[in-house]
PDB file of N, CA and C in Angstrom:
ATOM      1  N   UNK E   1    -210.925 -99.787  41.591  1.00 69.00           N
ATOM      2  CA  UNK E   1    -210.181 -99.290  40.465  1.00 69.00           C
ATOM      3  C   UNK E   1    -209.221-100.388  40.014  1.00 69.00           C
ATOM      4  N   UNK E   2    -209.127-100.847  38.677  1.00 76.00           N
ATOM      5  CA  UNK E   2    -208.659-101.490  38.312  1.00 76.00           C
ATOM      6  C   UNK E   2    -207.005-100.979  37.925  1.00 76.00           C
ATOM      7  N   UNK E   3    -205.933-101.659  37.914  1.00 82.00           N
ATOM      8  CA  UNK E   3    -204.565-101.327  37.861  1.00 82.00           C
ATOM      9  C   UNK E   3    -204.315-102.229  36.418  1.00 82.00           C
ATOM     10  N   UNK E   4    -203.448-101.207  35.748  1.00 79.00           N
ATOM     11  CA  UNK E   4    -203.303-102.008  33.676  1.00 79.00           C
ATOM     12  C   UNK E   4    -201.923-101.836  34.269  1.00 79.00           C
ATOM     13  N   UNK E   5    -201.420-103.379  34.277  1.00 78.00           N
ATOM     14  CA  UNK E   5    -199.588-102.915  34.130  1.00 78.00           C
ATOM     15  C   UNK E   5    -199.001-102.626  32.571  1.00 78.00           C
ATOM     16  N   UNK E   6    -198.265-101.544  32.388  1.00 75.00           N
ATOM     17  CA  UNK E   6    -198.038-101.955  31.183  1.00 75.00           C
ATOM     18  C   UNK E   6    -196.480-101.651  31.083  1.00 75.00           C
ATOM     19  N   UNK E   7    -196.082-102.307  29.637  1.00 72.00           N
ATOM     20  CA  UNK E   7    -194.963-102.609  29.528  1.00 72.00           C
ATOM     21  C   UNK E   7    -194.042-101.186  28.881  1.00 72.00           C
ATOM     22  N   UNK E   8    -192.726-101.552  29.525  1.00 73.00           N
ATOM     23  CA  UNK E   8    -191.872-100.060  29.219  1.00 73.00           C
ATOM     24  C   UNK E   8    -191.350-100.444  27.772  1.00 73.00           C
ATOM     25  N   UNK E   9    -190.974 -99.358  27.000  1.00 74.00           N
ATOM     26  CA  UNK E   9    -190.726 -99.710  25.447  1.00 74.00           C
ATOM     27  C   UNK E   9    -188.736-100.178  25.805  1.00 74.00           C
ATOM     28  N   UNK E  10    -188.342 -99.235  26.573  1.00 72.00           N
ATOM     29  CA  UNK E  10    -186.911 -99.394  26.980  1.00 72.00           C
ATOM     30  C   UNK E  10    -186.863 -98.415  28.716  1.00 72.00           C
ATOM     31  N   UNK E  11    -186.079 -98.839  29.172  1.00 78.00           N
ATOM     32  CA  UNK E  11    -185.600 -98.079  30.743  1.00 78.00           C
ATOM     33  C   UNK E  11    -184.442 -97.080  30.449  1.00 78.00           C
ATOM     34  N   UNK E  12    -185.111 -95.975  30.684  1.00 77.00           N
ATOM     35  CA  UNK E  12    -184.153 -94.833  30.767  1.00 77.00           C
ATOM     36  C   UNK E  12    -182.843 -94.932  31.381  1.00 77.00           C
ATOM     37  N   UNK E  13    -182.611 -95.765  31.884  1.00 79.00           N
ATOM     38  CA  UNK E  13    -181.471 -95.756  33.004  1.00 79.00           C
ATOM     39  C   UNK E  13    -179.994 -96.643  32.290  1.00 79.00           C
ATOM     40  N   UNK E  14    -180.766 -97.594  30.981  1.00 79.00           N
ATOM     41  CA  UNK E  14    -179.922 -98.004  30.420  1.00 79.00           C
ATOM     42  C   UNK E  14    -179.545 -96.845  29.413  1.00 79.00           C
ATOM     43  N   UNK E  15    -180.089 -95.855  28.932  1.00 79.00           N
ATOM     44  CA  UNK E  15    -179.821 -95.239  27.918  1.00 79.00           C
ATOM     45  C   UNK E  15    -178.830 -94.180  28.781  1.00 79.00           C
ATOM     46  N   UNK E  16    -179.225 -93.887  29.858  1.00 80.00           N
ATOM     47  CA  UNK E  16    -178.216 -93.111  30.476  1.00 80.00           C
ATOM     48  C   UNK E  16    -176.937 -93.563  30.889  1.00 80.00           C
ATOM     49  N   UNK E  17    -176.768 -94.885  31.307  1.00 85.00           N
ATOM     50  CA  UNK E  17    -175.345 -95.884  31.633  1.00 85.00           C
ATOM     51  C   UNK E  17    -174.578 -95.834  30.542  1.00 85.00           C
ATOM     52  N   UNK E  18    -174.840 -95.517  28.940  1.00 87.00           N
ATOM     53  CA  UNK E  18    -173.895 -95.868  28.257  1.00 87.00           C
ATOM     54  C   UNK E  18    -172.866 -94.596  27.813  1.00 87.00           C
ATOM     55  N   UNK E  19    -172.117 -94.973  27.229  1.00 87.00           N
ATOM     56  CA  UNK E  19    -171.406 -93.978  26.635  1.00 87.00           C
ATOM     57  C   UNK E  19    -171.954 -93.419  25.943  1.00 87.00           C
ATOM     58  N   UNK E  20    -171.031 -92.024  25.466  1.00 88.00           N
ATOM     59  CA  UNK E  20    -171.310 -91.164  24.909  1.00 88.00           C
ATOM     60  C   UNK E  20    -171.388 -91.255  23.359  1.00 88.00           C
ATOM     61  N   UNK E  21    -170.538 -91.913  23.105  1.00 92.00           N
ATOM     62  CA  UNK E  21    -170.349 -92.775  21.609  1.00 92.00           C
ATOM     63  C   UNK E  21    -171.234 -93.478  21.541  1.00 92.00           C
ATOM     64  N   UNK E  22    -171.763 -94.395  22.041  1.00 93.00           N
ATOM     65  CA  UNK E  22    -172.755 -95.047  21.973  1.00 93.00           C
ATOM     66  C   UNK E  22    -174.101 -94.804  22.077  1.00 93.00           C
ATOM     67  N   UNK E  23    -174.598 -93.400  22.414  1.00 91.00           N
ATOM     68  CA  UNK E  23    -175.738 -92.824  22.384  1.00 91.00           C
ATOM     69  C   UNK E  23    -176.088 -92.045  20.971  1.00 91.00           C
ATOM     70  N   UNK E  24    -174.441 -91.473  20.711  1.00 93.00           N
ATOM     71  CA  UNK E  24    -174.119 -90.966  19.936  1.00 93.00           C
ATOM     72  C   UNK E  24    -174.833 -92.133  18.625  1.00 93.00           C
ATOM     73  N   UNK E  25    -174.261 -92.897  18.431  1.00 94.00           N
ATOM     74  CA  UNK E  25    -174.482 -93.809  17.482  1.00 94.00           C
ATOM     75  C   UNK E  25    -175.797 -94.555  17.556  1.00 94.00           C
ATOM     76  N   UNK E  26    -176.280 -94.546  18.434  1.00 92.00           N
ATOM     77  CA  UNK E  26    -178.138 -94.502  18.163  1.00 92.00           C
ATOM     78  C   UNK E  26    -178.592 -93.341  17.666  1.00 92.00           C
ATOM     79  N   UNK E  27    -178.425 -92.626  17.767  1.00 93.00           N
ATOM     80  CA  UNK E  27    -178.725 -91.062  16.965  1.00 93.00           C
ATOM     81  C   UNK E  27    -178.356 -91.264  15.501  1.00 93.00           C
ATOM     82  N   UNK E  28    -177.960 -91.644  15.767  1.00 94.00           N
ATOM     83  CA  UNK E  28    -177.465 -91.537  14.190  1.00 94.00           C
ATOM     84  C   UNK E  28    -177.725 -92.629  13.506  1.00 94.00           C
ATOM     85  N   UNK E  29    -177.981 -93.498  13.671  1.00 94.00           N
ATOM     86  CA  UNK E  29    -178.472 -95.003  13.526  1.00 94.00           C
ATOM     87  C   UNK E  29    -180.301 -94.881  12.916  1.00 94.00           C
ATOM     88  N   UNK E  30    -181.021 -94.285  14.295  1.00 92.00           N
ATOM     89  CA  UNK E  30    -182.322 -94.942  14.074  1.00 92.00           C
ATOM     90  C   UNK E  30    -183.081 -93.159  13.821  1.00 92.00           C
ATOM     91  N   UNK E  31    -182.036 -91.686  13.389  1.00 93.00           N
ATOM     92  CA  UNK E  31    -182.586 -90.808  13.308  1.00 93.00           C
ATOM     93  C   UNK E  31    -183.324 -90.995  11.574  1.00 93.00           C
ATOM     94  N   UNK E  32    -184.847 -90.721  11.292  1.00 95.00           N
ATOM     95  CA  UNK E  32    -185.050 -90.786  10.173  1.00 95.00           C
ATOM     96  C   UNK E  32    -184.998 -89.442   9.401  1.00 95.00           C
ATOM     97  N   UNK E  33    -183.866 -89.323   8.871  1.00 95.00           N
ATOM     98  CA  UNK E  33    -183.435 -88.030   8.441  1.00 95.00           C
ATOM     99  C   UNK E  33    -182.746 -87.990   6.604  1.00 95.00           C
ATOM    100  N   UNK E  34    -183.043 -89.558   6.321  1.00 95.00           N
ATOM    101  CA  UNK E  34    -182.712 -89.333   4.827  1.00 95.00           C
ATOM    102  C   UNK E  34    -183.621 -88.363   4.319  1.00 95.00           C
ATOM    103  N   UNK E  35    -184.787 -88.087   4.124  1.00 96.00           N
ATOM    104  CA  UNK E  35    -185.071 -87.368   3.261  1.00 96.00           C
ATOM    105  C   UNK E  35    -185.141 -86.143   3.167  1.00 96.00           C
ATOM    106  N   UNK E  36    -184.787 -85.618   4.709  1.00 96.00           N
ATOM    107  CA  UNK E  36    -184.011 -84.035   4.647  1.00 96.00           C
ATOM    108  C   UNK E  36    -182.714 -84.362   4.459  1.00 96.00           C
ATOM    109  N   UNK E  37    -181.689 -84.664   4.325  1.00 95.00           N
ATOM    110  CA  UNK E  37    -180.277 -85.272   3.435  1.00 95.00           C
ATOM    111  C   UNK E  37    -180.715 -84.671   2.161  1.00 95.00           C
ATOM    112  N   UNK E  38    -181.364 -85.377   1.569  1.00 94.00           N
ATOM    113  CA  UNK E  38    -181.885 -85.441  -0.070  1.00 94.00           C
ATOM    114  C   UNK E  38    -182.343 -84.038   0.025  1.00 94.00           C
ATOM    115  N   UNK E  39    -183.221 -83.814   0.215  1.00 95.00           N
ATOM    116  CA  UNK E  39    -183.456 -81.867   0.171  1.00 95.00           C
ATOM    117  C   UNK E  39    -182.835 -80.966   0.090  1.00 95.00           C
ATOM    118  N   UNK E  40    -181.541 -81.186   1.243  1.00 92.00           N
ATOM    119  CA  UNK E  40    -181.005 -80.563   1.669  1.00 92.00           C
ATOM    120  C   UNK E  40    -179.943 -80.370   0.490  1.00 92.00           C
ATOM    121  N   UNK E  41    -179.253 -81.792   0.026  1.00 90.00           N
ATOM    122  CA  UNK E  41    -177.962 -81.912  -0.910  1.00 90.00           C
ATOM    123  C   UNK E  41    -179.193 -81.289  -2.434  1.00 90.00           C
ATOM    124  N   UNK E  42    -180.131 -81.801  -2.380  1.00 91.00           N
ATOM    125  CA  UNK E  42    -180.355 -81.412  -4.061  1.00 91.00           C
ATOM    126  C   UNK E  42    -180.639 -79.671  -4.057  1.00 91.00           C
ATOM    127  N   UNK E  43    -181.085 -79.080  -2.813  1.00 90.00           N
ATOM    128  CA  UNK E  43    -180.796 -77.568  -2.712  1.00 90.00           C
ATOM    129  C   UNK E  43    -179.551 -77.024  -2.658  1.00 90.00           C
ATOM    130  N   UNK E  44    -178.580 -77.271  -2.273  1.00 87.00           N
ATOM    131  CA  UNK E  44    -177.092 -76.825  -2.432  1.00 87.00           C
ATOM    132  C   UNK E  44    -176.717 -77.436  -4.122  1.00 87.00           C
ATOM    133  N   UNK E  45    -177.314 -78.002  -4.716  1.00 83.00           N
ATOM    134  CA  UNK E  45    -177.012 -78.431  -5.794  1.00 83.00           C
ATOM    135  C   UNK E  45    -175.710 -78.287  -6.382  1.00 83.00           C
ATOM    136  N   UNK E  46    -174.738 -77.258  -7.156  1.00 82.00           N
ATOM    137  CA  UNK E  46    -173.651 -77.640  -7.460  1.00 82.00           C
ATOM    138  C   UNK E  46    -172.644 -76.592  -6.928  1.00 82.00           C
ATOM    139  N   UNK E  47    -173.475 -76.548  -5.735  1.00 78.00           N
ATOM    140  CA  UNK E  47    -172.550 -75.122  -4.702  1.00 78.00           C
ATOM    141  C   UNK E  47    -171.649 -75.578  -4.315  1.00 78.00           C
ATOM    142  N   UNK E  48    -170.951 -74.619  -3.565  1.00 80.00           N
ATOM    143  CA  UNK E  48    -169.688 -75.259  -2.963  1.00 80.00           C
ATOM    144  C   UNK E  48    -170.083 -76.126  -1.798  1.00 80.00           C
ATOM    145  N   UNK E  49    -168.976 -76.951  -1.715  1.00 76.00           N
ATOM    146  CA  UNK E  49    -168.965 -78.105  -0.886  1.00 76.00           C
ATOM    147  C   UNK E  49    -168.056 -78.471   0.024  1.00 76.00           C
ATOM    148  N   UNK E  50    -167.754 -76.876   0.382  1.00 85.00           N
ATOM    149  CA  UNK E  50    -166.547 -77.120   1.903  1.00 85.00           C
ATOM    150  C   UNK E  50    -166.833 -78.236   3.120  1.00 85.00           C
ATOM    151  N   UNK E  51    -168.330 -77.882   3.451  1.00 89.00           N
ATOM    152  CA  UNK E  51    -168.618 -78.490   4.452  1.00 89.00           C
ATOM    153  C   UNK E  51    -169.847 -79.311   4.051  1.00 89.00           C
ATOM    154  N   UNK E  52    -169.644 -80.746   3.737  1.00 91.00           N
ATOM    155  CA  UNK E  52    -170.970 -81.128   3.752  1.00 91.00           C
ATOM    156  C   UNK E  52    -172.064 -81.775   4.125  1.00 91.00           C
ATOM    157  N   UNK E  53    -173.016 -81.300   3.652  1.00 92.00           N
ATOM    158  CA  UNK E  53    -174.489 -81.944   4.288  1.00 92.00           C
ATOM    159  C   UNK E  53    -174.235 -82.468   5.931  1.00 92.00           C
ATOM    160  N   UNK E  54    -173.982 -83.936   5.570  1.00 93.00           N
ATOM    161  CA  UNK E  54    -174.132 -84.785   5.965  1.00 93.00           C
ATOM    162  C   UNK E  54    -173.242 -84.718   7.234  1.00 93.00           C
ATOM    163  N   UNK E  55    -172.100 -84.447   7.113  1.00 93.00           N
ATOM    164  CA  UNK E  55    -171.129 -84.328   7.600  1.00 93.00           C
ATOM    165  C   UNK E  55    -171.697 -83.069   8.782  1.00 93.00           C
ATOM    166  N   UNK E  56    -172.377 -81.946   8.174  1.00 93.00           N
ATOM    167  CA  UNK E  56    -172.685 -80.756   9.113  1.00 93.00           C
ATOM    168  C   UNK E  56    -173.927 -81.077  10.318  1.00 93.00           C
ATOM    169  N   UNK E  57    -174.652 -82.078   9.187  1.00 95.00           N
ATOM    170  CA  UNK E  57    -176.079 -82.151  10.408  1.00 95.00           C
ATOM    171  C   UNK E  57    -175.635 -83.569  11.571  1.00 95.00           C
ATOM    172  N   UNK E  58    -174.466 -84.687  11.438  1.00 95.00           N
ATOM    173  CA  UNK E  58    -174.176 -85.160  11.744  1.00 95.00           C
ATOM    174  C   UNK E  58    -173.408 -84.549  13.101  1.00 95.00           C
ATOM    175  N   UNK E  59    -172.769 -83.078  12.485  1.00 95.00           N
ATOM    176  CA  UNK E  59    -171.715 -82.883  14.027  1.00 95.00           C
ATOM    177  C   UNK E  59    -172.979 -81.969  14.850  1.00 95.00           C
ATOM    178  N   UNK E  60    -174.377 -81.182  14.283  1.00 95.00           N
ATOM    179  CA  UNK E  60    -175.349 -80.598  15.243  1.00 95.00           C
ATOM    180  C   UNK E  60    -175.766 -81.955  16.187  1.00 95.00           C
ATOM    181  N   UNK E  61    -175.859 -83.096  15.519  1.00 95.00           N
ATOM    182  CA  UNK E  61    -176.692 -84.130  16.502  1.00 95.00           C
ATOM    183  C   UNK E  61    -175.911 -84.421  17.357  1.00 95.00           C
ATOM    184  N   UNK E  62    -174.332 -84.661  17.376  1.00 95.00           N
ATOM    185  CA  UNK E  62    -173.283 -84.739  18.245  1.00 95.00           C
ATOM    186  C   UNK E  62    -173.594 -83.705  19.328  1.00 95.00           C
ATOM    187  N   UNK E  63    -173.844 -82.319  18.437  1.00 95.00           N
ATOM    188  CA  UNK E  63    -173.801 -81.163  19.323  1.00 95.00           C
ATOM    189  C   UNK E  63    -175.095 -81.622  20.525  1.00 95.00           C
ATOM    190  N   UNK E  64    -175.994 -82.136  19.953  1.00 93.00           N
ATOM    191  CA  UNK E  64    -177.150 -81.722  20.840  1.00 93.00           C
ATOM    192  C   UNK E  64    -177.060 -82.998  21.960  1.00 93.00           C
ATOM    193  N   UNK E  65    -176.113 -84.573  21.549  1.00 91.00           N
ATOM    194  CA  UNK E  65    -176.383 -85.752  22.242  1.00 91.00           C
ATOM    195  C   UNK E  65    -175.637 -85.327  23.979  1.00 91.00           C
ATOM    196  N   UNK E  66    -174.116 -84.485  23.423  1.00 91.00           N
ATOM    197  CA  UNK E  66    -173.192 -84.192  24.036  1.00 91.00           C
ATOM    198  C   UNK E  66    -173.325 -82.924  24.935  1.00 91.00           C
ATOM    199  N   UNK E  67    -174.321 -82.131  24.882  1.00 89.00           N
ATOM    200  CA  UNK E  67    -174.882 -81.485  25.612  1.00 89.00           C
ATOM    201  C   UNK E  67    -174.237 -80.108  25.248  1.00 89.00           C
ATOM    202  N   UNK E  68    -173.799 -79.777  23.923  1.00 88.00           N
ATOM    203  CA  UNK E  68    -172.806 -78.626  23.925  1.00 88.00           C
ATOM    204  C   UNK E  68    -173.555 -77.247  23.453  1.00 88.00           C
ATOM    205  N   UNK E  69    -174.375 -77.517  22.776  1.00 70.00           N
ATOM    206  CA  UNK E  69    -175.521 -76.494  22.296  1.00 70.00           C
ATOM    207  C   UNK E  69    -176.284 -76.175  23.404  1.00 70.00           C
TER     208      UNK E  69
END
């Protein structure tokens, strides 16, 4: 039986060493989520704007990096 080494894309162990901010901010960095943004803001269209968009789906991803959900 032949053995394929293959290569890791990244090591879990660094993603776990860092901070919380800093995981945080890969989330938010490399999430591809503009074009639910755009959906999202042109469906609320000229509603109220207490809380927005961006601002709301930004603190769920917090919610979910931070383990609070």
């Amino acid at each position: 039986m032949a053995i394929i080494p293959q290569q890791t894309f990244f090591v879990w162990s660094e993603i776990e060493n860092l901070g919380d901010l800093e995981r945080l901010r890969l989330v938010l960095e490399y999430m591809p989520d503009e074009d639910l943004m755009q959906v999202l803001e042109k469906e609320r269209g000229k509603g109220r704007d207490d809380f927005p968009v961006r601002a709301m789906w930004n603190s769920i991803l917090a919610g979910v990096v931070y383990q609070i959900f």
